Amino acid sequence: MIKKIEDMFFLEGKGFSYVMRISREGYLLHDWFGKKIAPVAYGEDPRGWWCVQTEGADGACLDELRQEYPAYGHTDLRRPAVSVGPGGLALKYDSHRIYPGKPELPGLPSALPDGAETLTVSLRDKDAGVRADLNYTVYENYGVLCRSAVITNESGGVITLDRAFSASVELPRCDLSEIHLHGSWGRERHIAENRLAPGVYDISNARGGSGHQINPFVIIKDIEANEDGGFCLGVMPVYSGNHSTEIEVDQRGRARVNSGINPFMFEKALKPGESFAAPECLLAVGDGLGELSRTFHDFIRDRICRGRFAHAERPILINNWEATYMDFDEEKLLSIAGLAKELGIELFVLDDGWFGKRNNDRCSLGDWVVNLEKLPSGIDGLAKKVNALGLKFGLWFEPEMVSPDSDLYRAHPDWAISSGTRSPGLGRTQLVLDLTRAEVQDYVINAVNSVLDSANIEYVKWDMNRYITDMPRKGFNHEYTLGYYRVMGEIVNSHPNVLFEGCSAGGGRFDAGVLCYMPQIWTSDDTDPMERVYIQYGTSLAYPPSAMGSHVTDGPNQYTRRPVSMKTRGDVALSGNFGYELDITKLPAEDLDAIKAQTALCRELRRTVEYGDFYRLSSPFKNNVGGWMSVEKDKSRAYVTLTKMLFRPNSYFTHIRLKGLDPNARYTDKFTGRTYMGDMLMNRGILVDFPHGDFVTYTMWLIKE
Ligand code: DGJ
């Protein structure tokens, strides 16, 4: 519902109101984003006493006003959402339009329009010749507000944007904290929380992709807000390039939040009449972190992910990477695939090393031609043999890259990104293709498509193993990101029956932009279940389990050397898109039996895990136990996973209260046969009967009677 009443705009989505007003001088001001309030106009806020330090000809001091899309330099001297350089802008309300659906943003991914209603407010600075069209989309059935901004040059000369955030929200207070997800390779999306104080927080990344280091998702919350209550506001740019969420706490104790493209090294020149679209940004509020996460999860599953697999049960896969690395031949792969079928696995994925002369990571990226020495019957022949065993076949690519030692690089050295002043820096001995250029995009599209069309490939893992350095100009990263979206869009859209999984040296590009093309992403190369409890817990703040690839690998784990039982490895991995990544042909019989049981269990509970409501029960960042549960939407089934890190003699009991169940229903735990009432599990809770030892799990598979 969107209504204009007097000088106010009232927008309503599921569970929230968003309110703006046009000030007496014509500025578009932010008024409220939070729990629903009735759409009845109320007067302007008192402006109070202030020592006027800046004042426009209209008498307004923008520094004092909470604006919807602030600009720097006229009478506001805080961090702006939009900037065309010194001199600033004074953007005033010009017109608005309310309509069903939502506008497309040229070249950018964005949420699906089904069930949407949009308000576009046009702001103008007539003196500067700049127009900003602000889009606000709401959905009756979702708690997410989509915002975007399109800036148009209406002047007679060229203007240069050096900031164009997607959204800005100004909270009237700063007794708040912010949470963001940070990390590194093998340690993605850990949780950091900072109490806000006057100053500027720049939660951003400038590594070329959304990055391992800082994820494009930030929560601003009541200091005391926890999983179950308290004001929480989440912002998530639908963007895979350099991003930033900036929070400025100003002299009057207000918190301005700008979110979108990172202004660092960004610039866009607009000729007269030209427009620039900033990516979409998703905003949501929740009473508690749990509610906020579930709002994002539902929206991501239903309006960000699309295509055949968005709501499909995801296949149990086995990937050969940690089993063989690049040292394999057809016989070895088929021996894994043959046994995998017997164990109940559904999809065999051939990872890196199948093309060119790639026996190590120093060559061949860009030469997407099968290595017939390793695979004499080609990809087609291998896919047929895997299919004959009763498994689907999937393949790994790293389409955005080129190795200096490759036929592609020898033919087109200028296709690699370079600043032009020195040899570009290498990452994993590879360079990045310049996807800002149409001919390079076309090459990649054709090269990947021709492999996909040559065989029965039903799954693709799309990797990106290095950051982007040596960018030749400001604004390049955004152009690259648009090129990446075009390439990915063309390939994905022409293969609707292929399930695509994103990857970037593990989970280095885990964002809503990628999820518009690929419904799942490899969460991390670190598959040690103890590490995964942190990684999956942190990731779940923003993204649903259906987006997280989650595999059982060797014990001891190849990276951490930590020995963890097959049971614990399986239990933790079962909380995402389940699979295996180890040489099953070398496992003892008891592990093979365990795998058979795990795949059977996965088939039983994956719909609940992938598409149920997710509740976090115990934070591994605060406790010795990490825990969560998924509850089927109709509350008929629930899967609970609790993982204890270290054993300590006579330590405190672990008391956990479950969430999200039907209080009046009786549930049977299929693992123990014990029955419980829903209200008992949620109010009294359980004392968890962990097995003795380190790194152990306690799981429940609750079925409503
Ligand atoms: C990084 C990925 O995260 C791994 O799973 C694997 O695909 C390698 N790249 C292959 O080079």
XYZ file of C-alpha atoms and ligand atoms in Angstrom:
716
model
C 0.000 0.000 0.000
C 1.337 3.424 -0.950
C -0.584 6.634 -0.244
C 0.133 10.333 -0.428
C -1.761 12.207 2.290
C -1.223 15.976 2.436
C 2.544 16.447 2.295
C 3.289 12.900 3.432
C 3.952 9.571 1.729
C 2.897 6.442 3.610
C 4.268 3.127 2.374
C 3.346 -0.194 3.923
C 4.796 -3.653 3.412
C 4.345 -6.761 5.536
C 4.794 -5.608 9.131
C 6.301 -2.176 8.488
C 5.556 1.422 7.593
C 7.903 3.760 5.773
C 6.961 7.421 5.956
C 8.365 10.489 4.209
C 7.255 14.070 3.960
C 7.857 17.026 1.724
C 9.210 19.843 3.870
C 7.802 23.357 3.684
C 10.804 24.284 1.518
C 10.215 21.320 -0.805
C 12.862 18.849 0.456
C 12.006 15.157 0.738
C 12.502 14.198 4.376
C 12.720 10.828 6.030
C 10.175 10.417 8.777
C 9.722 6.807 9.908
C 10.825 3.264 9.102
C 9.664 0.654 11.568
C 6.554 -0.998 12.957
C 3.292 -0.119 11.235
C 1.648 3.213 11.972
C -1.730 4.305 10.612
C -1.547 6.345 7.408
C -2.862 9.521 8.990
C -0.965 12.766 8.442
C 0.680 14.367 11.445
C 2.438 17.707 11.555
C 6.100 18.342 10.838
C 8.605 17.609 13.571
C 9.678 20.612 15.594
C 13.011 21.761 14.287
C 14.029 22.881 17.751
C 16.647 25.425 18.564
C 19.830 25.338 16.663
C 22.730 27.613 16.188
C 22.361 28.100 12.485
C 25.677 27.523 10.855
C 24.416 27.102 7.299
C 21.285 28.499 5.694
C 20.009 28.450 2.115
C 18.088 31.211 0.364
C 14.900 29.327 1.295
C 15.850 29.525 4.970
C 16.479 25.795 5.321
C 19.492 24.351 7.048
C 19.821 20.913 5.436
C 22.414 19.932 8.022
C 19.494 19.849 10.471
C 17.022 17.874 8.358
C 16.693 14.114 7.953
C 16.690 13.715 4.221
C 15.790 10.861 1.897
C 18.605 11.438 -0.575
C 21.035 13.994 0.832
C 23.694 15.861 -1.104
C 26.834 17.492 0.263
C 28.014 21.020 -0.035
C 25.076 23.427 -0.094
C 23.802 23.639 3.469
C 24.426 20.015 4.471
C 28.006 19.100 5.336
C 27.522 15.475 6.288
C 28.382 12.429 4.143
C 25.949 12.580 1.218
C 24.095 9.943 -0.750
C 24.805 11.755 -4.010
C 27.515 14.120 -5.075
C 28.475 15.856 -8.282
C 31.492 17.515 -6.700
C 31.922 20.786 -4.865
C 29.065 23.229 -4.815
C 26.589 20.580 -3.891
C 22.982 20.069 -4.777
C 19.669 21.202 -3.367
C 17.294 18.487 -4.575
C 13.648 19.423 -4.144
C 10.428 17.528 -4.731
C 9.198 17.871 -8.296
C 6.630 15.124 -8.900
C 5.742 11.559 -8.011
C 4.075 8.484 -9.464
C 2.520 5.448 -7.773
C 2.140 2.339 -9.935
C 1.953 -1.468 -9.833
C 5.180 -3.433 -10.422
C 8.636 -1.920 -10.297
C 11.062 -0.347 -12.743
C 13.976 -2.300 -14.202
C 17.436 -0.935 -13.602
C 19.366 -1.146 -16.881
C 22.127 -3.754 -16.697
C 21.592 -4.441 -12.997
C 19.921 -7.354 -11.212
C 16.990 -6.522 -8.982
C 14.085 -8.121 -7.147
C 11.222 -9.653 -9.119
C 8.196 -7.389 -9.662
C 5.373 -9.862 -8.898
C 3.052 -8.389 -6.296
C 4.981 -5.128 -6.084
C 3.816 -1.519 -5.925
C 6.224 1.360 -6.497
C 6.447 5.020 -5.672
C 8.866 7.039 -7.777
C 9.584 10.481 -6.395
C 11.406 12.860 -8.719
C 13.647 15.422 -7.068
C 15.222 18.246 -9.020
C 17.914 20.819 -8.559
C 16.919 23.219 -11.317
C 20.002 25.388 -10.857
C 22.421 22.489 -11.197
C 20.350 20.672 -13.838
C 20.247 17.402 -11.910
C 17.239 15.105 -11.404
C 17.105 12.187 -8.990
C 14.312 9.649 -9.405
C 13.972 7.722 -6.171
C 12.185 4.373 -6.440
C 10.486 2.784 -3.418
C 8.906 -0.640 -3.910
C 6.794 -2.485 -1.353
C 5.100 -5.908 -1.368
C 2.039 -6.806 0.658
C 3.511 -10.218 1.504
C 7.120 -9.310 2.252
C 8.743 -7.168 4.894
C 11.341 -5.741 2.503
C 11.421 -2.265 0.970
C 13.407 -2.022 -2.292
C 15.042 1.296 -3.003
C 17.016 2.543 -5.968
C 17.980 5.889 -7.440
C 18.397 7.065 -11.019
C 20.323 10.308 -11.558
C 19.827 12.259 -14.771
C 21.887 15.104 -16.134
C 19.424 17.812 -17.186
C 22.114 20.462 -17.551
C 23.724 21.620 -20.777
C 27.194 20.281 -19.893
C 28.854 17.150 -18.564
C 28.411 16.417 -14.867
C 30.460 13.882 -12.944
C 28.943 11.800 -10.199
C 31.437 10.877 -7.517
C 28.848 9.278 -5.241
C 25.552 7.689 -6.116
C 24.309 5.592 -3.229
C 21.168 3.540 -3.688
C 19.482 4.550 -0.455
C 19.843 6.742 2.557
C 17.946 6.458 5.836
C 18.359 8.913 8.685
C 17.485 7.572 12.097
C 16.534 10.188 14.681
C 18.853 8.711 17.327
C 22.219 7.050 17.812
C 21.814 4.888 20.922
C 22.397 2.037 18.514
C 24.959 -0.497 17.420
C 25.858 -1.820 14.005
C 26.536 -5.408 13.002
C 28.426 -6.402 9.890
C 29.831 -9.614 8.489
C 33.593 -9.690 8.045
C 36.249 -12.281 7.342
C 38.820 -13.670 5.011
C 39.377 -16.752 2.884
C 38.394 -19.755 5.026
C 36.760 -17.524 7.671
C 33.912 -15.809 5.879
C 31.086 -13.803 7.439
C 31.999 -13.711 11.095
C 29.946 -11.250 13.126
C 31.325 -7.896 14.299
C 29.308 -5.477 16.408
C 30.159 -1.862 17.271
C 28.311 0.588 19.431
C 27.754 3.795 17.489
C 29.340 7.048 18.627
C 29.674 10.378 16.815
C 31.792 9.928 13.706
C 31.682 8.032 10.425
C 31.710 4.248 9.987
C 32.531 3.019 6.503
C 31.663 -0.647 6.191
C 32.963 -1.242 2.734
C 35.013 -3.266 0.342
C 37.155 -2.165 -2.595
C 38.598 -5.461 -3.804
C 36.652 -5.671 -7.035
C 33.991 -8.158 -5.942
C 31.733 -8.042 -2.920
C 34.561 -9.819 -1.084
C 35.459 -12.143 1.778
C 36.404 -9.181 3.961
C 33.185 -7.189 4.312
C 29.848 -8.557 3.114
C 27.288 -6.143 1.602
C 24.898 -6.434 4.534
C 24.704 -4.244 7.620
C 22.338 -4.190 10.591
C 21.701 -1.099 12.709
C 19.988 -2.045 15.941
C 19.051 -1.127 19.467
C 22.114 -1.762 21.588
C 20.177 -4.321 23.605
C 18.346 -5.923 20.667
C 18.875 -9.680 20.553
C 17.603 -12.614 18.512
C 14.096 -12.312 19.878
C 13.388 -8.616 20.245
C 14.460 -5.024 19.800
C 14.602 -2.692 16.828
C 16.784 -4.003 13.996
C 17.189 -2.421 10.554
C 19.007 -4.324 7.790
C 20.399 -2.934 4.539
C 21.558 -5.120 1.671
C 22.703 -3.673 -1.650
C 21.855 -6.020 -4.531
C 25.386 -5.625 -5.778
C 28.506 -7.719 -6.375
C 31.119 -4.982 -6.879
C 32.777 -2.528 -4.500
C 30.128 -1.636 -1.965
C 29.801 0.556 1.059
C 27.380 1.136 3.872
C 28.301 4.333 5.580
C 26.915 5.378 8.943
C 27.435 8.928 10.107
C 26.453 9.893 13.622
C 26.185 13.652 13.572
C 26.392 16.487 16.072
C 22.670 16.197 16.861
C 22.853 12.475 17.624
C 21.241 11.216 14.473
C 22.501 8.271 12.447
C 22.540 8.639 8.669
C 22.952 5.372 6.767
C 23.964 5.459 3.084
C 24.217 2.162 1.219
C 25.228 1.129 -2.296
C 28.277 1.490 -4.544
C 31.489 2.339 -2.705
C 32.314 5.953 -3.640
C 36.031 5.224 -3.237
C 37.468 5.050 -6.793
C 33.991 5.564 -8.227
C 33.093 8.183 -10.775
C 30.600 8.445 -13.603
C 30.504 11.238 -16.160
C 27.040 11.964 -17.533
C 26.554 13.770 -20.822
C 23.524 16.048 -21.160
C 20.407 13.864 -21.027
C 22.261 10.791 -19.737
C 21.165 8.854 -16.653
C 22.905 6.636 -14.132
C 21.098 3.886 -12.236
C 22.427 3.014 -8.787
C 21.868 -0.647 -7.805
C 18.849 -1.690 -5.825
C 19.143 -1.817 -2.056
C 16.921 -3.993 0.153
C 15.866 -2.583 3.513
C 13.955 -4.320 6.268
C 13.149 -3.870 9.915
C 12.551 -6.590 12.472
C 11.703 -7.008 16.122
C 14.888 -8.912 16.892
C 17.640 -10.300 14.701
C 15.767 -13.540 14.133
C 12.727 -11.823 12.637
C 14.958 -9.586 10.517
C 16.837 -12.600 9.123
C 13.636 -14.486 8.343
C 12.326 -11.448 6.472
C 15.462 -11.364 4.310
C 15.436 -15.163 3.878
C 11.857 -15.199 2.579
C 12.475 -12.303 0.257
C 15.728 -13.735 -1.111
C 14.105 -17.126 -1.763
C 10.982 -15.680 -3.385
C 11.939 -12.403 -5.040
C 15.733 -12.477 -5.516
C 16.322 -16.104 -6.560
C 14.529 -17.030 -9.737
C 14.136 -19.774 -12.276
C 13.459 -23.481 -11.983
C 15.673 -24.079 -8.988
C 14.606 -21.162 -6.798
C 12.156 -23.383 -4.933
C 13.443 -26.814 -5.891
C 14.996 -29.303 -3.505
C 18.706 -29.057 -4.242
C 20.554 -32.200 -5.360
C 23.016 -33.938 -3.036
C 26.314 -33.518 -4.841
C 29.802 -34.886 -4.733
C 32.618 -32.649 -5.936
C 36.031 -34.101 -6.783
C 38.115 -31.056 -5.718
C 39.383 -32.134 -2.304
C 39.435 -35.782 -3.462
C 41.799 -35.358 -6.397
C 42.565 -31.647 -6.934
C 43.761 -31.531 -10.559
C 45.300 -34.984 -10.495
C 42.567 -37.152 -12.009
C 41.638 -39.182 -15.044
C 38.323 -40.495 -16.259
C 38.725 -43.798 -14.468
C 39.308 -42.103 -11.114
C 36.322 -39.791 -11.556
C 34.046 -42.658 -12.540
C 35.164 -44.720 -9.577
C 34.037 -41.866 -7.304
C 30.801 -41.355 -9.232
C 29.948 -45.093 -9.251
C 30.313 -45.392 -5.485
C 28.545 -42.065 -4.960
C 25.456 -43.444 -6.671
C 25.426 -46.440 -4.355
C 25.588 -44.079 -1.379
C 22.564 -42.056 -2.462
C 24.371 -39.048 -3.963
C 22.574 -37.447 -6.920
C 25.018 -35.180 -8.770
C 28.689 -35.556 -9.660
C 30.632 -32.297 -10.092
C 33.952 -32.118 -11.918
C 35.915 -29.195 -10.474
C 39.005 -27.343 -11.685
C 41.590 -29.006 -13.973
C 39.534 -30.450 -16.866
C 40.600 -27.982 -19.601
C 43.659 -26.790 -21.512
C 46.789 -28.256 -19.968
C 45.744 -27.405 -16.444
C 47.564 -29.733 -14.072
C 48.360 -26.921 -11.688
C 46.901 -23.473 -11.028
C 49.521 -21.635 -13.073
C 47.991 -22.049 -16.543
C 45.106 -22.429 -18.980
C 42.343 -20.233 -17.556
C 40.498 -18.865 -20.564
C 41.125 -21.990 -22.705
C 37.799 -23.698 -22.123
C 38.658 -26.763 -24.210
C 38.664 -30.213 -22.632
C 41.992 -31.898 -21.887
C 41.679 -35.150 -23.843
C 44.706 -36.666 -22.160
C 42.839 -36.678 -18.871
C 39.378 -37.167 -20.312
C 39.686 -39.083 -23.615
C 35.943 -39.190 -24.225
C 35.618 -35.467 -23.633
C 33.137 -33.729 -21.379
C 30.277 -35.175 -23.389
C 31.620 -38.704 -23.034
C 32.237 -38.289 -19.317
C 28.797 -36.758 -18.753
C 27.195 -39.719 -20.567
C 29.095 -42.204 -18.434
C 28.165 -40.367 -15.234
C 24.534 -40.219 -16.377
C 24.659 -43.947 -17.168
C 25.633 -44.537 -13.540
C 22.436 -42.752 -12.558
C 23.906 -39.372 -11.539
C 23.560 -35.884 -12.956
C 26.757 -34.248 -14.177
C 28.091 -30.788 -13.272
C 31.154 -28.775 -14.254
C 33.389 -26.019 -12.785
C 34.334 -22.834 -14.647
C 36.175 -19.673 -13.756
C 34.935 -17.598 -16.691
C 36.225 -14.161 -15.651
C 39.903 -15.149 -15.609
C 42.878 -15.639 -17.897
C 46.228 -17.268 -17.122
C 49.289 -15.547 -18.603
C 50.208 -19.066 -19.744
C 47.154 -19.638 -21.939
C 46.328 -19.550 -25.627
C 43.763 -16.856 -24.874
C 46.338 -14.556 -23.282
C 48.874 -15.202 -26.040
C 46.235 -14.195 -28.608
C 44.797 -11.246 -26.645
C 47.199 -9.950 -23.995
C 45.271 -6.668 -23.951
C 42.124 -8.470 -22.729
C 43.524 -8.700 -19.205
C 42.804 -5.803 -16.855
C 45.796 -3.526 -16.601
C 46.352 0.043 -15.487
C 48.679 0.519 -18.458
C 51.505 1.826 -16.285
C 53.055 -1.467 -15.100
C 52.519 -5.201 -15.360
C 49.347 -5.989 -13.444
C 49.583 -7.815 -10.120
C 48.847 -11.537 -10.182
C 46.497 -13.443 -7.886
C 46.887 -17.238 -7.858
C 49.117 -16.598 -10.918
C 46.147 -15.371 -12.919
C 44.795 -12.140 -14.378
C 41.235 -10.873 -14.651
C 39.601 -10.411 -18.034
C 38.426 -6.922 -18.848
C 34.695 -7.506 -18.775
C 34.033 -3.830 -19.408
C 34.697 -4.618 -23.094
C 31.900 -6.092 -25.193
C 34.207 -8.325 -27.279
C 35.686 -9.871 -24.116
C 32.191 -10.439 -22.698
C 31.172 -12.073 -25.979
C 34.200 -14.364 -25.934
C 33.396 -15.553 -22.436
C 29.705 -16.059 -23.209
C 30.488 -18.101 -26.327
C 33.275 -20.117 -24.701
C 31.154 -21.170 -21.711
C 27.969 -21.672 -23.746
C 29.684 -23.894 -26.268
C 30.871 -26.240 -23.503
C 27.438 -26.200 -21.848
C 25.767 -26.970 -25.158
C 28.187 -29.800 -25.975
C 27.132 -32.164 -23.198
C 24.422 -32.948 -20.673
C 25.676 -30.543 -18.017
C 23.021 -29.935 -15.359
C 25.002 -27.920 -12.828
C 27.721 -25.262 -13.067
C 30.051 -24.021 -10.327
C 31.080 -20.472 -11.304
C 34.282 -19.575 -9.489
C 36.306 -16.342 -9.149
C 39.582 -16.870 -7.354
C 41.225 -13.474 -7.099
C 40.526 -9.849 -6.399
C 40.747 -7.161 -9.060
C 43.835 -4.982 -8.975
C 45.332 -2.489 -11.425
C 42.014 -1.021 -12.498
C 42.753 1.597 -15.136
C 40.293 4.323 -14.154
C 37.825 5.474 -11.555
C 34.440 3.871 -12.042
C 36.021 0.820 -13.694
C 34.831 -1.578 -11.020
C 31.208 -0.655 -11.642
C 31.658 -1.103 -15.389
C 33.265 -4.490 -14.684
C 30.358 -5.472 -12.455
C 27.875 -4.558 -15.205
C 29.944 -6.666 -17.645
C 29.926 -9.575 -15.207
C 26.137 -9.288 -14.885
C 25.712 -9.269 -18.662
C 27.930 -12.348 -19.105
C 26.294 -14.222 -16.265
C 22.789 -13.209 -17.363
C 23.318 -14.386 -20.949
C 24.748 -17.732 -19.875
C 22.284 -18.410 -17.080
C 19.205 -17.284 -19.004
C 20.054 -19.407 -22.025
C 20.396 -22.487 -19.762
C 17.256 -22.507 -17.623
C 17.676 -26.205 -16.816
C 21.149 -25.834 -15.366
C 21.555 -25.232 -11.635
C 24.264 -22.579 -11.146
C 26.262 -22.219 -7.937
C 28.350 -19.115 -7.307
C 31.800 -19.373 -5.747
C 34.730 -17.063 -5.195
C 37.716 -18.730 -3.562
C 35.099 -20.153 -1.215
C 32.503 -17.562 -0.209
C 34.188 -14.369 -1.446
C 31.255 -13.170 -3.525
C 28.199 -14.004 -1.470
C 25.618 -11.307 -2.193
C 22.087 -10.638 -3.391
C 23.364 -9.609 -6.863
C 24.823 -13.069 -7.497
C 21.701 -14.682 -6.033
C 19.589 -13.024 -8.748
C 21.367 -15.353 -11.211
C 22.432 -18.347 -9.132
C 20.232 -19.586 -6.262
C 23.122 -21.041 -4.277
C 26.695 -20.035 -3.430
C 29.643 -22.008 -2.052
C 29.825 -20.739 1.503
C 33.514 -21.287 2.248
C 36.424 -23.567 1.367
C 36.686 -24.128 5.079
C 34.518 -27.172 5.673
C 35.796 -28.013 9.136
C 32.454 -28.248 10.942
C 33.722 -26.228 13.902
C 34.657 -23.371 11.593
C 31.449 -23.870 9.638
C 29.312 -23.336 12.728
C 30.650 -19.764 12.867
C 30.534 -19.244 9.111
C 27.010 -20.614 8.632
C 25.717 -18.864 11.740
C 27.100 -15.507 10.517
C 25.897 -16.081 6.960
C 22.404 -16.868 8.244
C 22.020 -13.329 9.551
C 21.410 -12.286 5.953
C 21.051 -15.329 3.696
C 18.808 -18.421 3.843
C 20.144 -21.996 4.094
C 18.935 -22.582 0.497
C 21.677 -20.162 -0.588
C 24.501 -21.927 1.282
C 26.535 -24.781 -0.232
C 27.564 -27.052 2.617
C 29.720 -30.191 2.226
C 31.229 -33.030 4.203
C 34.988 -33.286 3.637
C 37.901 -35.261 5.036
C 38.509 -35.820 8.719
C 40.967 -34.517 9.837
C 40.071 -31.497 7.774
C 42.648 -30.726 5.090
C 43.034 -27.067 6.092
C 42.627 -27.023 9.883
C 43.923 -30.590 10.579
C 41.140 -30.858 13.161
C 39.811 -34.398 13.537
C 36.016 -34.396 13.714
C 33.717 -37.408 13.435
C 31.785 -38.204 10.273
C 28.588 -37.717 12.277
C 29.442 -34.146 13.266
C 30.654 -33.317 9.755
C 27.363 -34.589 8.346
C 25.156 -32.945 10.972
C 26.621 -29.478 10.367
C 26.642 -29.803 6.576
C 23.002 -30.950 6.594
C 22.007 -27.371 7.476
C 22.615 -26.124 3.913
C 22.673 -27.455 0.351
C 24.206 -30.764 1.221
C 27.084 -32.547 -0.499
C 30.454 -34.263 -0.237
C 33.950 -33.331 -1.237
C 36.326 -36.162 -0.381
C 37.641 -39.383 -1.880
C 34.888 -41.752 -0.874
C 36.726 -44.662 -2.506
C 39.238 -44.526 0.349
C 36.776 -44.488 3.238
C 36.239 -47.340 5.713
C 32.956 -49.242 5.559
C 31.555 -47.507 8.648
C 31.943 -44.079 6.989
C 30.227 -45.367 3.854
C 27.333 -46.593 5.995
C 27.199 -43.177 7.651
C 27.048 -41.476 4.240
C 24.173 -43.731 3.142
C 22.271 -42.764 6.280
C 23.079 -39.053 5.807
C 21.888 -38.936 2.193
C 18.667 -40.731 3.159
C 18.132 -38.238 5.993
C 18.936 -35.328 3.700
C 16.210 -36.407 1.270
C 13.781 -36.481 4.178
C 14.593 -33.102 5.686
C 16.036 -30.924 2.924
C 12.766 -29.184 2.109
C 12.444 -28.164 5.763
C 16.062 -26.979 5.909
C 16.139 -25.164 2.579
C 12.694 -23.550 2.696
C 11.641 -23.528 6.346
C 11.835 -20.670 8.838
C 15.298 -20.382 10.348
C 15.799 -19.708 14.070
C 19.178 -19.194 15.704
C 19.303 -20.790 19.172
C 22.810 -20.256 20.507
C 25.602 -18.098 19.178
C 29.006 -19.777 18.825
C 30.448 -16.261 19.015
C 29.203 -16.052 22.605
C 28.862 -19.657 23.806
C 30.576 -23.029 23.631
C 27.540 -24.218 21.655
C 26.394 -23.046 18.233
C 22.781 -23.869 17.499
C 19.949 -23.269 15.104
C 16.791 -24.902 13.800
C 14.631 -24.862 10.681
C 10.869 -25.132 11.000
C 8.619 -26.057 8.089
C 6.300 -23.121 7.292
C 3.246 -25.068 8.514
C 5.143 -26.030 11.687
C 4.737 -29.735 10.925
C 8.449 -30.576 11.023
C 11.577 -29.050 12.490
C 15.261 -29.918 12.325
C 17.465 -28.802 15.220
C 21.278 -28.730 15.125
C 23.329 -27.975 18.224
C 27.118 -28.213 18.064
C 29.351 -28.226 21.104
C 32.875 -26.983 20.531
C 35.004 -28.223 23.433
C 34.319 -30.686 26.192
C 34.956 -29.487 29.743
C 34.477 -31.782 32.738
C 31.560 -30.813 34.944
C 30.844 -27.780 32.814
C 27.521 -25.943 32.899
C 24.535 -27.734 31.410
C 23.395 -26.520 28.014
C 19.810 -25.376 28.318
C 18.161 -24.519 25.003
C 14.647 -23.293 24.316
C 13.406 -24.117 20.837
C 11.529 -21.586 18.721
C 8.904 -21.349 16.019
C 6.976 -24.555 16.861
C 3.232 -24.975 17.261
C 2.802 -24.600 21.055
C -0.267 -26.832 21.103
C 1.160 -29.672 19.033
C 2.878 -32.859 20.136
C 6.160 -33.532 18.353
C 8.100 -36.789 18.159
C 11.865 -36.647 17.790
C 12.537 -39.290 15.136
C 16.081 -39.780 16.396
C 15.149 -40.751 19.946
C 11.462 -41.604 19.698
C 10.729 -39.164 22.567
C 7.642 -36.995 22.351
C 7.303 -33.410 23.543
C 4.683 -30.695 23.448
C 5.620 -27.622 21.392
C 5.039 -25.253 24.323
C 7.249 -27.392 26.552
C 10.099 -27.309 24.019
C 9.778 -23.543 23.586
C 9.067 -22.459 27.191
C 10.705 -24.980 29.478
C 13.262 -26.021 26.868
C 15.647 -28.973 26.971
C 18.854 -29.821 28.764
C 20.966 -31.012 25.880
C 22.353 -34.506 26.152
C 25.584 -34.031 24.190
C 27.783 -37.062 23.665
C 31.083 -37.028 25.555
C 34.012 -35.275 23.842
C 34.966 -32.276 21.732
C 33.193 -31.278 18.511
C 29.966 -33.156 19.065
C 26.434 -32.518 17.917
C 22.938 -33.065 19.222
C 20.240 -33.025 16.558
C 16.477 -33.427 16.677
C 14.147 -34.258 13.794
C 10.786 -33.250 15.159
C 7.650 -34.466 13.449
C 4.248 -33.147 14.497
C 1.734 -35.862 15.348
C 38.219 -22.254 -5.144
C 36.956 -22.942 -4.754
O 36.427 -22.385 -3.599
C 37.235 -24.425 -4.591
O 36.075 -25.072 -4.152
C 37.713 -24.982 -5.894
O 36.693 -24.912 -6.855
C 38.953 -24.239 -6.360
N 38.723 -22.824 -6.366
C 39.360 -24.686 -7.729
O 40.370 -23.963 -8.245
